[in-house]
PDB file of C-alpha atoms in Angstrom:
ATOM      1  CA  MET A   1    -119.001  19.739  87.023  1.00 42.00           C
ATOM      2  CA  THR A   2    -122.514  18.842  88.110  1.00 46.00           C
ATOM      3  CA  VAL A   3    -125.308  21.207  89.044  1.00 52.00           C
ATOM      4  CA  ASN A   4    -125.050  20.027  92.660  1.00 67.00           C
ATOM      5  CA  THR A   5    -121.307  20.703  92.743  1.00 79.00           C
ATOM      6  CA  ASP A   6    -121.990  24.204  91.425  1.00 93.00           C
ATOM      7  CA  ARG A   7    -124.608  24.646  94.151  1.00 95.00           C
ATOM      8  CA  TYR A   8    -122.170  23.694  96.908  1.00 97.00           C
ATOM      9  CA  GLU A   9    -119.317  25.759  95.507  1.00 97.00           C
ATOM     10  CA  SER A  10    -121.591  28.789  95.070  1.00 97.00           C
ATOM     11  CA  ALA A  11    -122.829  28.503  98.654  1.00 98.00           C
ATOM     12  CA  VAL A  12    -119.265  28.272  99.977  1.00 98.00           C
ATOM     13  CA  ALA A  13    -118.163  31.206  97.807  1.00 98.00           C
ATOM     14  CA  ARG A  14    -120.968  33.354  99.274  1.00 98.00           C
ATOM     15  CA  TYR A  15    -120.038  32.142 102.762  1.00 98.00           C
ATOM     16  CA  LEU A  16    -116.413  33.212 102.314  1.00 98.00           C
ATOM     17  CA  GLU A  17    -117.534  36.523 100.783  1.00 98.00           C
ATOM     18  CA  ALA A  18    -119.515  37.173 103.968  1.00 98.00           C
ATOM     19  CA  TRP A  19    -116.488  36.435 106.173  1.00 98.00           C
ATOM     20  CA  ASN A  20    -114.346  38.732 104.025  1.00 98.00           C
ATOM     21  CA  ALA A  21    -116.875  41.578 103.675  1.00 98.00           C
ATOM     22  CA  THR A  22    -115.656  44.681 105.461  1.00 92.00           C
ATOM     23  CA  GLY A  23    -117.894  47.361 106.888  1.00 94.00           C
ATOM     24  CA  PRO A  24    -121.385  46.937 108.299  1.00 96.00           C
ATOM     25  CA  GLU A  25    -123.305  47.493 105.044  1.00 98.00           C
ATOM     26  CA  ALA A  26    -121.184  45.117 102.973  1.00 98.00           C
ATOM     27  CA  ARG A  27    -121.280  42.516 105.738  1.00 98.00           C
ATOM     28  CA  GLU A  28    -125.073  42.808 106.067  1.00 98.00           C
ATOM     29  CA  LYS A  29    -125.549  42.353 102.314  1.00 98.00           C
ATOM     30  CA  ALA A  30    -123.125  39.412 102.132  1.00 98.00           C
ATOM     31  CA  VAL A  31    -124.658  37.608 105.135  1.00 98.00           C
ATOM     32  CA  ALA A  32    -128.156  38.021 103.645  1.00 98.00           C
ATOM     33  CA  ALA A  33    -126.915  36.556 100.346  1.00 98.00           C
ATOM     34  CA  ALA A  34    -125.272  33.564 102.049  1.00 98.00           C
ATOM     35  CA  TRP A  35    -127.624  32.623 104.916  1.00 98.00           C
ATOM     36  CA  ALA A  36    -131.341  31.958 105.203  1.00 98.00           C
ATOM     37  CA  ALA A  37    -133.030  34.525 107.473  1.00 97.00           C
ATOM     38  CA  ASP A  38    -133.176  32.062 110.373  1.00 96.00           C
ATOM     39  CA  GLY A  39    -129.812  30.480 109.560  1.00 98.00           C
ATOM     40  CA  GLY A  40    -127.346  29.568 112.262  1.00 98.00           C
ATOM     41  CA  TYR A  41    -123.643  29.409 112.937  1.00 98.00           C
ATOM     42  CA  THR A  42    -122.026  27.172 115.560  1.00 98.00           C
ATOM     43  CA  ASP A  43    -118.339  26.643 116.311  1.00 97.00           C
ATOM     44  CA  PRO A  44    -116.360  26.183 119.536  1.00 96.00           C
ATOM     45  CA  LEU A  45    -116.468  29.954 120.189  1.00 94.00           C
ATOM     46  CA  ALA A  46    -119.966  30.943 119.025  1.00 97.00           C
ATOM     47  CA  ASP A  47    -123.524  29.681 118.688  1.00 98.00           C
ATOM     48  CA  VAL A  48    -125.845  32.205 117.020  1.00 98.00           C
ATOM     49  CA  ARG A  49    -128.990  32.330 114.883  1.00 98.00           C
ATOM     50  CA  GLY A  50    -130.181  34.976 112.467  1.00 98.00           C
ATOM     51  CA  HIS A  51    -128.354  37.509 110.363  1.00 98.00           C
ATOM     52  CA  ASP A  52    -127.614  39.927 113.229  1.00 98.00           C
ATOM     53  CA  GLY A  53    -125.914  37.234 115.294  1.00 98.00           C
ATOM     54  CA  ILE A  54    -123.890  35.971 112.343  1.00 98.00           C
ATOM     55  CA  GLU A  55    -122.829  39.508 111.407  1.00 98.00           C
ATOM     56  CA  ALA A  56    -121.682  40.090 114.999  1.00 98.00           C
ATOM     57  CA  VAL A  57    -119.538  36.917 114.975  1.00 98.00           C
ATOM     58  CA  ILE A  58    -117.939  37.926 111.671  1.00 98.00           C
ATOM     59  CA  ALA A  59    -117.299  41.491 112.885  1.00 98.00           C
ATOM     60  CA  ALA A  60    -115.662  40.155 116.055  1.00 97.00           C
ATOM     61  CA  ALA A  61    -113.354  37.861 114.043  1.00 96.00           C
ATOM     62  CA  GLN A  62    -112.390  40.754 111.762  1.00 97.00           C
ATOM     63  CA  GLU A  63    -111.648  42.924 114.794  1.00 97.00           C
ATOM     64  CA  GLN A  64    -109.486  40.194 116.312  1.00 95.00           C
ATOM     65  CA  PHE A  65    -107.620  39.579 113.031  1.00 96.00           C
ATOM     66  CA  PRO A  66    -107.352  42.886 111.119  1.00 96.00           C
ATOM     67  CA  GLY A  67    -105.680  42.558 107.736  1.00 97.00           C
ATOM     68  CA  PHE A  68    -106.610  38.871 107.395  1.00 98.00           C
ATOM     69  CA  SER A  69    -108.942  37.150 104.938  1.00 98.00           C
ATOM     70  CA  PHE A  70    -110.518  33.719 104.691  1.00 98.00           C
ATOM     71  CA  ARG A  71    -109.720  31.446 101.766  1.00 98.00           C
ATOM     72  CA  LEU A  72    -110.824  27.997 100.713  1.00 98.00           C
ATOM     73  CA  LEU A  73    -108.394  25.093 101.180  1.00 97.00           C
ATOM     74  CA  GLY A  74    -108.990  22.321  98.673  1.00 97.00           C
ATOM     75  CA  ALA A  75    -112.257  21.267  97.110  1.00 97.00           C
ATOM     76  CA  VAL A  76    -115.819  21.558  98.364  1.00 97.00           C
ATOM     77  CA  ASP A  77    -117.446  18.167  98.924  1.00 96.00           C
ATOM     78  CA  GLY A  78    -121.201  17.738  99.108  1.00 96.00           C
ATOM     79  CA  HIS A  79    -124.262  15.549  98.845  1.00 96.00           C
ATOM     80  CA  ARG A  80    -127.972  16.210  99.256  1.00 96.00           C
ATOM     81  CA  ASP A  81    -128.224  19.539 101.117  1.00 97.00           C
ATOM     82  CA  ILE A  82    -124.891  19.141 102.942  1.00 98.00           C
ATOM     83  CA  ALA A  83    -121.420  20.371 102.035  1.00 98.00           C
ATOM     84  CA  ARG A  84    -118.076  20.320 103.787  1.00 98.00           C
ATOM     85  CA  PHE A  85    -114.920  22.275 103.151  1.00 98.00           C
ATOM     86  CA  ARG A  86    -111.693  23.484 104.716  1.00 98.00           C
ATOM     87  CA  TRP A  87    -110.550  27.076 105.043  1.00 98.00           C
ATOM     88  CA  GLU A  88    -107.727  29.140 106.464  1.00 98.00           C
ATOM     89  CA  LEU A  89    -107.386  32.675 107.750  1.00 98.00           C
ATOM     90  CA  VAL A  90    -104.522  34.352 105.894  1.00 98.00           C
ATOM     91  CA  ASN A  91    -102.496  37.415 106.860  1.00 97.00           C
ATOM     92  CA  GLU A  92    -102.620  39.582 103.737  1.00 96.00           C
ATOM     93  CA  ALA A  93     -99.260  41.197 104.615  1.00 97.00           C
ATOM     94  CA  ASP A  94     -97.078  38.103 104.941  1.00 97.00           C
ATOM     95  CA  GLY A  95     -99.206  35.160 103.737  1.00 96.00           C
ATOM     96  CA  SER A  96     -99.092  33.315 107.055  1.00 96.00           C
ATOM     97  CA  ALA A  97    -102.209  31.408 108.092  1.00 96.00           C
ATOM     98  CA  PRO A  98    -102.363  31.023 111.883  1.00 95.00           C
ATOM     99  CA  VAL A  99    -105.980  29.820 111.904  1.00 96.00           C
ATOM    100  CA  ALA A 100    -107.573  27.035 109.867  1.00 98.00           C
ATOM    101  CA  GLY A 101    -110.736  25.041 110.142  1.00 98.00           C
ATOM    102  CA  SER A 102    -113.325  22.751 108.615  1.00 98.00           C
ATOM    103  CA  ASP A 103    -116.996  23.552 108.217  1.00 98.00           C
ATOM    104  CA  VAL A 104    -120.090  21.534 107.408  1.00 98.00           C
ATOM    105  CA  ILE A 105    -123.067  23.455 106.056  1.00 98.00           C
ATOM    106  CA  THR A 106    -126.653  22.564 105.326  1.00 98.00           C
ATOM    107  CA  LEU A 107    -128.508  24.412 102.592  1.00 98.00           C
ATOM    108  CA  ASP A 108    -132.123  25.334 102.063  1.00 97.00           C
ATOM    109  CA  GLY A 109    -133.980  24.914  98.766  1.00 95.00           C
ATOM    110  CA  GLU A 110    -132.698  28.294  97.567  1.00 95.00           C
ATOM    111  CA  GLY A 111    -129.067  27.326  98.180  1.00 96.00           C
ATOM    112  CA  ARG A 112    -128.736  29.562 101.231  1.00 98.00           C
ATOM    113  CA  ILE A 113    -127.139  28.302 104.414  1.00 98.00           C
ATOM    114  CA  ARG A 114    -129.464  26.960 107.087  1.00 98.00           C
ATOM    115  CA  GLN A 115    -126.705  25.926 109.482  1.00 98.00           C
ATOM    116  CA  VAL A 116    -122.931  25.987 109.776  1.00 98.00           C
ATOM    117  CA  LEU A 117    -121.117  23.577 112.070  1.00 98.00           C
ATOM    118  CA  GLY A 118    -117.558  24.822 112.345  1.00 98.00           C
ATOM    119  CA  PHE A 119    -114.407  23.176 113.664  1.00 98.00           C
ATOM    120  CA  LEU A 120    -111.149  24.962 114.450  1.00 96.00           C
ATOM    121  CA  ASP A 121    -108.266  22.810 113.290  1.00 96.00           C
ATOM    122  CA  ARG A 122    -105.378  25.243 113.874  1.00 94.00           C
ATOM    123  CA  LEU A 123    -105.187  28.188 116.285  1.00 90.00           C
ATOM    124  CA  PRO A 124    -102.377  30.608 117.155  1.00 86.00           C
ATOM    125  CA  ALA A 125    -100.287  29.676 120.180  1.00 77.00           C
ATOM    126  CA  ALA A 126    -101.459  31.313 123.395  1.00 66.00           C
ATOM    127  CA  GLU A 127     -99.192  34.072 124.589  1.00 57.00           C
TER     128      GLU A 127
END
């Protein structure tokens, strides 16, 4: 494993830790560890900058999907300051994964996220 691969995998691990952190204090700490102070997050449902905005998006997802956690699907791929990976949102009770997506992140010199560009690949059926 190369240093760069470790860098990408570490950044994605911190990213997923932030999405899985429960409670305001844990979420605040995890977001600060994963994102640069002026970092951003953009997907089809959100477009925010800064830790407060990112924390709010994560809290909203956790409220919408209680008892779920994010997990990595497959390997992290990266070059330069860019990495891409796939993830799914898993119901901890039954193992189902109604939501899945792909993200592309850019990193700063410290390995923190400058920007996330997210894509939703699978969503639950509308009721």
